[in-house]
Short mmCIF file of C-alpha atoms and ligand atoms in Angstrom, two decimals:
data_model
loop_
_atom_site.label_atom_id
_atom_site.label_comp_id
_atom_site.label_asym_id
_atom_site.label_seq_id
_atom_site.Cartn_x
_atom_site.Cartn_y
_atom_site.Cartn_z
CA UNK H 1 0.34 -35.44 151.05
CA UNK H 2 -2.71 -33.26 151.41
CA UNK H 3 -5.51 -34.92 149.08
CA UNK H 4 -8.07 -32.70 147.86
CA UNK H 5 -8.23 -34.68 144.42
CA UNK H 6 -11.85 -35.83 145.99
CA UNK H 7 -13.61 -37.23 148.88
CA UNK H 8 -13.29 -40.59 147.30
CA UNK H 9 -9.98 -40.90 148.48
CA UNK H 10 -11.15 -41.25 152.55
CA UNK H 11 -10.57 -44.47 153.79
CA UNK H 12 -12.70 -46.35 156.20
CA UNK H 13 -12.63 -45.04 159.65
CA UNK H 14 -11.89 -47.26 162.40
CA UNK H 15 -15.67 -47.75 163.11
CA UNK H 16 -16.03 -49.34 159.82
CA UNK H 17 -13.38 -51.25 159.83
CA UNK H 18 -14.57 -52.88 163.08
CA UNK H 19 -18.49 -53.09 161.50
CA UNK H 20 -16.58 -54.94 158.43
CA UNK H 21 -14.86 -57.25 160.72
CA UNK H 22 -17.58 -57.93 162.95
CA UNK H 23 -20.42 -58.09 159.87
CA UNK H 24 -23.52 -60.98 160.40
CA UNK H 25 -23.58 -62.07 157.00
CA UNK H 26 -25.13 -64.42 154.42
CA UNK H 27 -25.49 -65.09 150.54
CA UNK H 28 -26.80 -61.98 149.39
CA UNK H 29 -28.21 -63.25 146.08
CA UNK H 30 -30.67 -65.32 148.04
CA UNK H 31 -31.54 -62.30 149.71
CA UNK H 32 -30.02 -63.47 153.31
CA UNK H 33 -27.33 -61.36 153.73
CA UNK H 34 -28.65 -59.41 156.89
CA UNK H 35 -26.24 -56.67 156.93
CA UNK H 36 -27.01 -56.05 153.27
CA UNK H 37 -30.82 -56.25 154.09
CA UNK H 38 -30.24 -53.86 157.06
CA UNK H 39 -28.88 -51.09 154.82
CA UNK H 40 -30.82 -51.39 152.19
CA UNK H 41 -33.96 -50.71 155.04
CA UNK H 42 -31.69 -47.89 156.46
CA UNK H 43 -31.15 -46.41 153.28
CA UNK H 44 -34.64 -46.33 151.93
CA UNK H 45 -36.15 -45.80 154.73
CA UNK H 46 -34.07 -42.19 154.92
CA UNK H 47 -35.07 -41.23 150.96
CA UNK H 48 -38.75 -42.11 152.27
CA UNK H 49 -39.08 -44.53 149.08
CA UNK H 50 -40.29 -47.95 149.11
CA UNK H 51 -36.85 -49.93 148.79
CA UNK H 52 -33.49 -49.68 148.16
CA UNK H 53 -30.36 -51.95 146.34
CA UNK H 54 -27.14 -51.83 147.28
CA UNK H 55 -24.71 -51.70 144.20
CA UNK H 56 -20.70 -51.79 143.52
CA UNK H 57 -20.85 -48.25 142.43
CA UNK H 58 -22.37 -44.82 141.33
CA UNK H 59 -21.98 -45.34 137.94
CA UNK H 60 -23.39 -49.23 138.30
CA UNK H 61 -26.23 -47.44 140.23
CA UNK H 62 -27.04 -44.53 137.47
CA UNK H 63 -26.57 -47.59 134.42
CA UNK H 64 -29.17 -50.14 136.12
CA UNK H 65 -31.89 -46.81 136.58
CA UNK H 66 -31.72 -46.52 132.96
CA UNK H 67 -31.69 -50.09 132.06
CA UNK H 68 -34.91 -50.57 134.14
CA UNK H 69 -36.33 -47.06 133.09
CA UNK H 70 -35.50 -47.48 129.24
CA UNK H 71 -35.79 -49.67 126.00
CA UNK H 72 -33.12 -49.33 123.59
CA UNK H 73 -33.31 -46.53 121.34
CA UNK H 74 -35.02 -44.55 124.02
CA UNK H 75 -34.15 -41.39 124.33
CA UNK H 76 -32.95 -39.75 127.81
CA UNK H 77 -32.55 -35.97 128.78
CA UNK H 78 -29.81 -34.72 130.88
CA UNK H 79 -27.86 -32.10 131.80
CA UNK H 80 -24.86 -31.21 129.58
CA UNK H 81 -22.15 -31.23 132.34
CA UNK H 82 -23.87 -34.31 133.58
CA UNK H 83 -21.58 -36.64 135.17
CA UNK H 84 -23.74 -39.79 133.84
CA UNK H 85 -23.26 -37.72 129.88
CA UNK H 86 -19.42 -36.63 130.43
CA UNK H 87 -17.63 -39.28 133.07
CA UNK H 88 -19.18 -42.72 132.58
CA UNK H 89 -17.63 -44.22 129.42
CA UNK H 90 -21.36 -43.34 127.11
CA UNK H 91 -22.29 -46.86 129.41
CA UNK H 92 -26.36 -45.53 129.15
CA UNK H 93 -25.54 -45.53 124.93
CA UNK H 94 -23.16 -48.92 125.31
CA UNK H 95 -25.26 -50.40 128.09
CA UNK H 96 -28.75 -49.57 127.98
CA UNK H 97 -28.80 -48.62 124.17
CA UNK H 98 -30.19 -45.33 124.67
CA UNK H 99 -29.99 -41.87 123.27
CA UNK H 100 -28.61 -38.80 125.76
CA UNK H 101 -30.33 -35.42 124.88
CA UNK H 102 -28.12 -33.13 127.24
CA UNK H 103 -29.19 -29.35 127.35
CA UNK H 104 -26.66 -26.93 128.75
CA UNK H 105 -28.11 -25.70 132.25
CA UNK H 106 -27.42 -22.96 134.92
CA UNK H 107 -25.10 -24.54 137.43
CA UNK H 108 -26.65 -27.85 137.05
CA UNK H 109 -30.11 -26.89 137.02
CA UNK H 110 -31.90 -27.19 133.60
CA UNK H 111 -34.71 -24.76 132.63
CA UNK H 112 -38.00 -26.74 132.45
CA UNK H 113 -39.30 -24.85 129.59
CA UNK H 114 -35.79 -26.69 127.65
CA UNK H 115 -36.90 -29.51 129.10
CA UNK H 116 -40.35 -29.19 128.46
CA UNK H 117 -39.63 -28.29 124.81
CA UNK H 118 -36.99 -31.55 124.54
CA UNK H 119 -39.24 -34.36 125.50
CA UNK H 120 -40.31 -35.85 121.87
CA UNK H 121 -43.79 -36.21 120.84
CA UNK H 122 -45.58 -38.92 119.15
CA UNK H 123 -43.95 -39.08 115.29
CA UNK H 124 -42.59 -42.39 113.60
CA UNK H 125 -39.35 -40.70 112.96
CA UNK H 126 -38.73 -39.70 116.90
CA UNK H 127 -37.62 -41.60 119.66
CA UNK H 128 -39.06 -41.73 122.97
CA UNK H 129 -38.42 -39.88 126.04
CA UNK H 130 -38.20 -42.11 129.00
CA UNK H 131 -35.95 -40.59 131.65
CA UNK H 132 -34.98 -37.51 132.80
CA UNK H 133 -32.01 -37.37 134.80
CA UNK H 134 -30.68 -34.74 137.82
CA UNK H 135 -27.81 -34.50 139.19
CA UNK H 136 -27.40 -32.56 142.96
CA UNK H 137 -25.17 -31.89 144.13
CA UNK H 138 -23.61 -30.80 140.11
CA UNK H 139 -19.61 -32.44 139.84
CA UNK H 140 -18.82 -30.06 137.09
CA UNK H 141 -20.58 -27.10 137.97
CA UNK H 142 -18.81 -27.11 141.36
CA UNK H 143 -20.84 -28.78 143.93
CA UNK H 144 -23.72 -26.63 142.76
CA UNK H 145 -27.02 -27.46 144.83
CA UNK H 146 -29.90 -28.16 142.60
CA UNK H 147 -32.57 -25.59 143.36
CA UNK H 148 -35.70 -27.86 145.02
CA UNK H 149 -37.88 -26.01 142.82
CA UNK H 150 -36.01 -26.51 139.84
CA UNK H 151 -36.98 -30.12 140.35
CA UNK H 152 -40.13 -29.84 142.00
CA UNK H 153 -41.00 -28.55 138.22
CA UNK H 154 -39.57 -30.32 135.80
CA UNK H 155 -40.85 -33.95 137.89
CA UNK H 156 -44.30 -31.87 137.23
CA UNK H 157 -43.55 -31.49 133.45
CA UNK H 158 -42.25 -35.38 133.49
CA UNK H 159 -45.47 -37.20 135.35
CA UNK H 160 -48.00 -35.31 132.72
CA UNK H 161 -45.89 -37.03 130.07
CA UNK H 162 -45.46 -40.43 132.23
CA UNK H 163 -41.57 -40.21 131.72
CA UNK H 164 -39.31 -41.41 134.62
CA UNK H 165 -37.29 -39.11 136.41
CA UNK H 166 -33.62 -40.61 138.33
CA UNK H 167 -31.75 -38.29 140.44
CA UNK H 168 -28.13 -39.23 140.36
CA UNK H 169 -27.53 -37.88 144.34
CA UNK H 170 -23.80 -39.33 144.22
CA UNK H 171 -23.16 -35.97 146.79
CA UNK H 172 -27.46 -35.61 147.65
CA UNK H 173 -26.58 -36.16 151.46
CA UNK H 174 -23.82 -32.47 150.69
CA UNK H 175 -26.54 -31.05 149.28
CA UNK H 176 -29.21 -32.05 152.36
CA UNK H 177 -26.75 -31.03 154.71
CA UNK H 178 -25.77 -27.53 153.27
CA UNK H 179 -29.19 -26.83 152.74
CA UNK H 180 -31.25 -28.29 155.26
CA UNK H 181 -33.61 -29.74 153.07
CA UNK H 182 -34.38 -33.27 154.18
CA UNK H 183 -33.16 -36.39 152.05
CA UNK H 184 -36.71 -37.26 151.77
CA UNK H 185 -37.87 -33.85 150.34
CA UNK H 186 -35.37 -33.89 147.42
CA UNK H 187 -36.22 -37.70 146.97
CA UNK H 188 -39.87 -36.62 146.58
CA UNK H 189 -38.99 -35.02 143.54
CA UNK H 190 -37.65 -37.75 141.86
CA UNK H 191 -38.43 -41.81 141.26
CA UNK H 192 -35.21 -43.13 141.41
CA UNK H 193 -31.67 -42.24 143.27
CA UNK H 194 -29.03 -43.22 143.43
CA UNK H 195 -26.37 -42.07 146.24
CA UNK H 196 -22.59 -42.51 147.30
CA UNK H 197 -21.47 -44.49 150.09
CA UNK H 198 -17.54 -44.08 149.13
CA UNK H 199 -17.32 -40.47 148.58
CA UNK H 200 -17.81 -37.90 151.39
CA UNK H 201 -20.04 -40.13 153.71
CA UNK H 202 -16.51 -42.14 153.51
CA UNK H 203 -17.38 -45.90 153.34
CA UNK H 204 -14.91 -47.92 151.37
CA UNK H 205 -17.18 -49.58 148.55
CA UNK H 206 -20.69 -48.75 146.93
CA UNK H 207 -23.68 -46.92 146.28
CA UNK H 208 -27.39 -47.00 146.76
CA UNK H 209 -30.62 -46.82 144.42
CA UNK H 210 -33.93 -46.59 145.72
CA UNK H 211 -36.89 -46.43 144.21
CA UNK H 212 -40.72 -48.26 144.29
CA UNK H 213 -40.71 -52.03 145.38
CA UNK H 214 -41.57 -53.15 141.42
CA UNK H 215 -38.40 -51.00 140.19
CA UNK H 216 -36.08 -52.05 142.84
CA UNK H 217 -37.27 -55.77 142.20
CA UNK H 218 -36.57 -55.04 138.02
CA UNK H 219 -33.12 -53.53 139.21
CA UNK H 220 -32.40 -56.50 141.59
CA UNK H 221 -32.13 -58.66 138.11
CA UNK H 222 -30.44 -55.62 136.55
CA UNK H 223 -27.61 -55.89 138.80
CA UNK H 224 -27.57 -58.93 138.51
CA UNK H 225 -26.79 -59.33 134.64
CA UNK H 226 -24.16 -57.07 135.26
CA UNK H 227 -22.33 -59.07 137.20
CA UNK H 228 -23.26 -56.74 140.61
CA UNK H 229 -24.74 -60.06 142.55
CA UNK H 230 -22.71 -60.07 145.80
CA UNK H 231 -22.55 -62.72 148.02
CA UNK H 232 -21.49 -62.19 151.75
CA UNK H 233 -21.37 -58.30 150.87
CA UNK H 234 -22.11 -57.48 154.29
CA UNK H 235 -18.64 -57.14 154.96
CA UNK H 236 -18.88 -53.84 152.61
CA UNK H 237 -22.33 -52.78 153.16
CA UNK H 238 -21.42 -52.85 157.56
CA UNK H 239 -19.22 -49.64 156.49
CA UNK H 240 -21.75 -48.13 154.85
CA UNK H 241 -24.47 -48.62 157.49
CA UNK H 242 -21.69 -46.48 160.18
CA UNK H 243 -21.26 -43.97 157.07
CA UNK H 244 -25.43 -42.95 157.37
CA UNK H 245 -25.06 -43.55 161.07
CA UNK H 246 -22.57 -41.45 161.92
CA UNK H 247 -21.08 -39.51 158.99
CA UNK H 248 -23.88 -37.22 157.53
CA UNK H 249 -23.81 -34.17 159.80
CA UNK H 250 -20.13 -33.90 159.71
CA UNK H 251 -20.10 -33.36 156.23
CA UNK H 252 -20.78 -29.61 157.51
CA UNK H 253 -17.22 -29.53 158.42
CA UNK H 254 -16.16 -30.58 154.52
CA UNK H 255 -18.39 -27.66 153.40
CA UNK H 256 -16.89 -25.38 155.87
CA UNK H 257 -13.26 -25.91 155.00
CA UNK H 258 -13.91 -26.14 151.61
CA UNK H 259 -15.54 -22.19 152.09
CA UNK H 260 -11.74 -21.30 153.59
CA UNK H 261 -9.63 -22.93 151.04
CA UNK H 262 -12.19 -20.63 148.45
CA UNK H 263 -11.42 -17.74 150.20
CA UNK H 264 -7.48 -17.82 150.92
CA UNK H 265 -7.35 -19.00 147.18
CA UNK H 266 -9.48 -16.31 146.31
CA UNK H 267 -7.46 -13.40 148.37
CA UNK H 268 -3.96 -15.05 145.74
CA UNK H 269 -3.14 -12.96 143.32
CA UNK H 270 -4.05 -13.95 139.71
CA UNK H 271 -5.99 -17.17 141.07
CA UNK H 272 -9.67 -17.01 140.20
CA UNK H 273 -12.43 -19.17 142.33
CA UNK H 274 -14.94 -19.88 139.42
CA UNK H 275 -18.10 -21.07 141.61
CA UNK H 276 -20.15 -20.16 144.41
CA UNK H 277 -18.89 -22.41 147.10
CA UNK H 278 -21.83 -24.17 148.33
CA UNK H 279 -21.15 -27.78 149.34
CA UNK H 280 -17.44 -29.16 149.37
CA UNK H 281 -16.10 -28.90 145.65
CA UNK H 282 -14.22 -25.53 144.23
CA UNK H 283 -13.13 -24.88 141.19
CA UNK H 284 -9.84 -22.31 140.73
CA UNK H 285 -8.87 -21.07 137.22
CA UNK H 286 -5.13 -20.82 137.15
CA UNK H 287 -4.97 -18.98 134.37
CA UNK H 288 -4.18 -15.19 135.53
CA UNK H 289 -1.53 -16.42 137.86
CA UNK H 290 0.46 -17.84 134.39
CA UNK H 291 -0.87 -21.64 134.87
CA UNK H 292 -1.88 -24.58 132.87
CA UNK H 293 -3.91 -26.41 135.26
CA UNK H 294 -1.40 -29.24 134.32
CA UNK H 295 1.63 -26.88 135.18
CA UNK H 296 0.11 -25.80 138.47
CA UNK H 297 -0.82 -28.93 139.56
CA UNK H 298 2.64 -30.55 138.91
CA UNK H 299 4.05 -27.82 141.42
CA UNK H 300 1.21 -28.54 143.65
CA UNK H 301 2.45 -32.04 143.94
CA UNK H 302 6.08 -30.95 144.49
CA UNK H 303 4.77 -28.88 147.26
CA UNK H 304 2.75 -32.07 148.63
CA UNK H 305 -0.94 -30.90 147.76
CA UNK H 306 -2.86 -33.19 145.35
CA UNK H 307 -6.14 -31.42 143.53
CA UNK H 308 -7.41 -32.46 139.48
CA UNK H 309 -7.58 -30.87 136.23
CA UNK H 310 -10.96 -30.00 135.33
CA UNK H 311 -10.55 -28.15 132.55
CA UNK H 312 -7.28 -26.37 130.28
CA UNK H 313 -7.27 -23.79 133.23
CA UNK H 314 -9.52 -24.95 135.98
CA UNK H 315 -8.15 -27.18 138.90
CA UNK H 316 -11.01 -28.99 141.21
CA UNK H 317 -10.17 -29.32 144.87
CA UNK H 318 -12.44 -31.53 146.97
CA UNK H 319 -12.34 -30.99 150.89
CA UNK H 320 -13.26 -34.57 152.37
CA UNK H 321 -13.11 -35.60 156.05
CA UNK H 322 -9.44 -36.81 155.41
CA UNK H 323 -8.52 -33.08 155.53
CA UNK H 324 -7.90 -31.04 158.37
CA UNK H 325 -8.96 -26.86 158.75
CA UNK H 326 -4.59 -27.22 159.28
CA UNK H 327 -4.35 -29.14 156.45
CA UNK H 328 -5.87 -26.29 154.48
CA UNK H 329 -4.00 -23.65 155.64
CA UNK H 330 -0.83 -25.57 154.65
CA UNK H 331 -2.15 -26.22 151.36
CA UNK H 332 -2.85 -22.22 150.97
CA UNK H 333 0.63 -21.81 151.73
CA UNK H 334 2.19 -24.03 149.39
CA UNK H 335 -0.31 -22.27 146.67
CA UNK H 336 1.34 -19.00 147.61
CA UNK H 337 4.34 -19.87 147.37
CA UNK H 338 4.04 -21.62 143.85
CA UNK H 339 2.21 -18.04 142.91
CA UNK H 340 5.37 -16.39 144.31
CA UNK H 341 7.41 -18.55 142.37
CA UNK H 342 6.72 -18.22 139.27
C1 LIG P 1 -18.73 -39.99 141.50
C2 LIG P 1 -19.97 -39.73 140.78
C3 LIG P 1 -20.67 -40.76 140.15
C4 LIG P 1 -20.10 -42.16 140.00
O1 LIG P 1 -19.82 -42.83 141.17
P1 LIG P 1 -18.73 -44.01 141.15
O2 LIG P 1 -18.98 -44.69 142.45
O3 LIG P 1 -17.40 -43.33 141.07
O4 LIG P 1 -19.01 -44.87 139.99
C5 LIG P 1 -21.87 -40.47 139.54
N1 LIG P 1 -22.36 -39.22 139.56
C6 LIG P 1 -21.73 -38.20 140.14
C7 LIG P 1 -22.36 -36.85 140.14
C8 LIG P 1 -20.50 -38.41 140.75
O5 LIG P 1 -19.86 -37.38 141.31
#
């Protein structure tokens, strides 16, 4: 099977595997977990913020910035095709108790004067802004890099108010690569992000949030509460040390085969690529070529190629170091030949 469902599905190298087997570790709850303690130093020390908290997952990582960031019945603005608004069970509403206020942007990016003209001012009957969330690189919009000055402006518009601002980076390290705009630039834009481990950078387990010492140490009990505590987790955070050691630049080669598959789709009669292909995510409508995304991607499997549904008529494929530049041009083969078919 070729897997381009997402880059979630790469499995530990043999690197990590060794790091996991080989991990010093201790009770991380008491803080003595030195592998844990080592990435965490790694990890913030590459967003240039203060400190950083290792956590099960993206989605634990985005819930715990707005559990520390907000009150209940806060209110929190966000992108409409947000990931944290469409793909994490409403856990900031069931969680945190607070109110999302998405507002539709252009490929991810929001314009600050909607932004500006969203954050609530002081009336009894209002509730109050507290965070403002990013998201680069954009899931839904396609891998979409968020423009630096996009957030460079609306962080502006957020400190005059004193609201927070999280970036959920799940794919930031696609988006550094791709554009060659340090980690630490797009961090500077933002108080709090959270990263992937287990998605292209292709550790097994976890995720990263960074942020100022007296958020990280408010988050620390966050996690906590949750459940997120880990004991000898340096067996899982010893992958992702290897993963910012020695998987960031090749995440080039994801972006670059995920620019072919676009254009052999693209040159397939009746298939349409709907975004600029910028980091490794491309969305095809199926559509013209007499396809339900569900009906194509059936085929698709038949032929051994895995992508998702995102949409009636849009599929998502995800190019992810588990996938060859052969691997691809099988994959465009079996497409053609479904095309042919039908
Ligand atoms: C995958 C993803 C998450 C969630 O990460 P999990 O580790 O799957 O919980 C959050 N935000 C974005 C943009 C993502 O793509």
């Amino acid at each position: 099977m070729i897997d381009l469902r997402s880059d979630t599905v790469t499995k530990p190298t043999e690197a990590m595997r060794k790091a996991a087997y080989e991990a010093e570790v201790g009770d991380d709850v008491y803080g003595e977990d030195p592998t844990v303690n080592k990435l965490e130093e790694t990890a913030a020390e590459m967003l240039g913020k203060e400190a950083a908290l290792f956590v099960t997952s993206g989605t634990q990582g985005n819930q715990i910035a707005a559990l520390t960031h907000c009150r209940p019945g806060d209110e929190v603005i966000l992108e409409a095709n947000a990931h944290i608004y469409l793909f994490e069970g409403a856990a900031i509403s069931a969680f945190a108790g607070v109110q999302p206020r998405p507002i539709q942007g252009v490929r991810g990016a929001m314009d600050p004067q909607d932004v500006a003209a969203a954050i609530r001012t002081e009336d009894i009957h209002f509730p109050d802004t507290t965070m403002i969330c990013f998201e680069n690189t954009h899931n839904k919009a396609g891998g979409a890099i968020l423009p630096l000055e996009n957030m460079q402006e609306i962080y502006k518009l957020a400190k005059e108010k004193d609201i927070a601002v999280h970036l959920d980076g799940a794919r930031l390290f696609n988006a550094s690569v791709a554009s060659g705009i340090s980690l630490k630039e797009y961090a500077s834009y933002t108080d709090t992000v959270q990263f992937c481990l287990s998605k292209g950078l292709g550790a097994p387990v976890g995720s990263i949030i960074a942020g100022s010492k007296p958020f990280i140490k408010k988050a620390r009990k966050w996690r906590k509460r949750l459940g997120g505590g880990l004991r000898q987790a340096g067996v899982i955070a010893a992958p992702g040390l290897i993963a910012l050691q020695e998987n960031v630049e090749r995440l080039a080669d994801d972006h670059h085969n995920a620019n072919y598959l676009a254009e052999g789709l693209a040159n397939i009669s009746g298939l349409v690529v709907e975004n600029n292909v910028e980091t490794n995510i491309l969305l095809v409508n199926v559509e013209k070529a007499g396809f339900t995304s569900d009906s194509f991607l059936k085929e698709l499997k038949n032929k051994g190629v895995l992508a998702v549904p995102f949409g009636p008529s849009t599929v998502r494929f995800v190019t992810n170091y588990g996938v060859t530049k052969d691997d691809i041009d099988q994959a465009l083969l079996a497409v053609q030949q479904l095309v042919n078919e039908i």
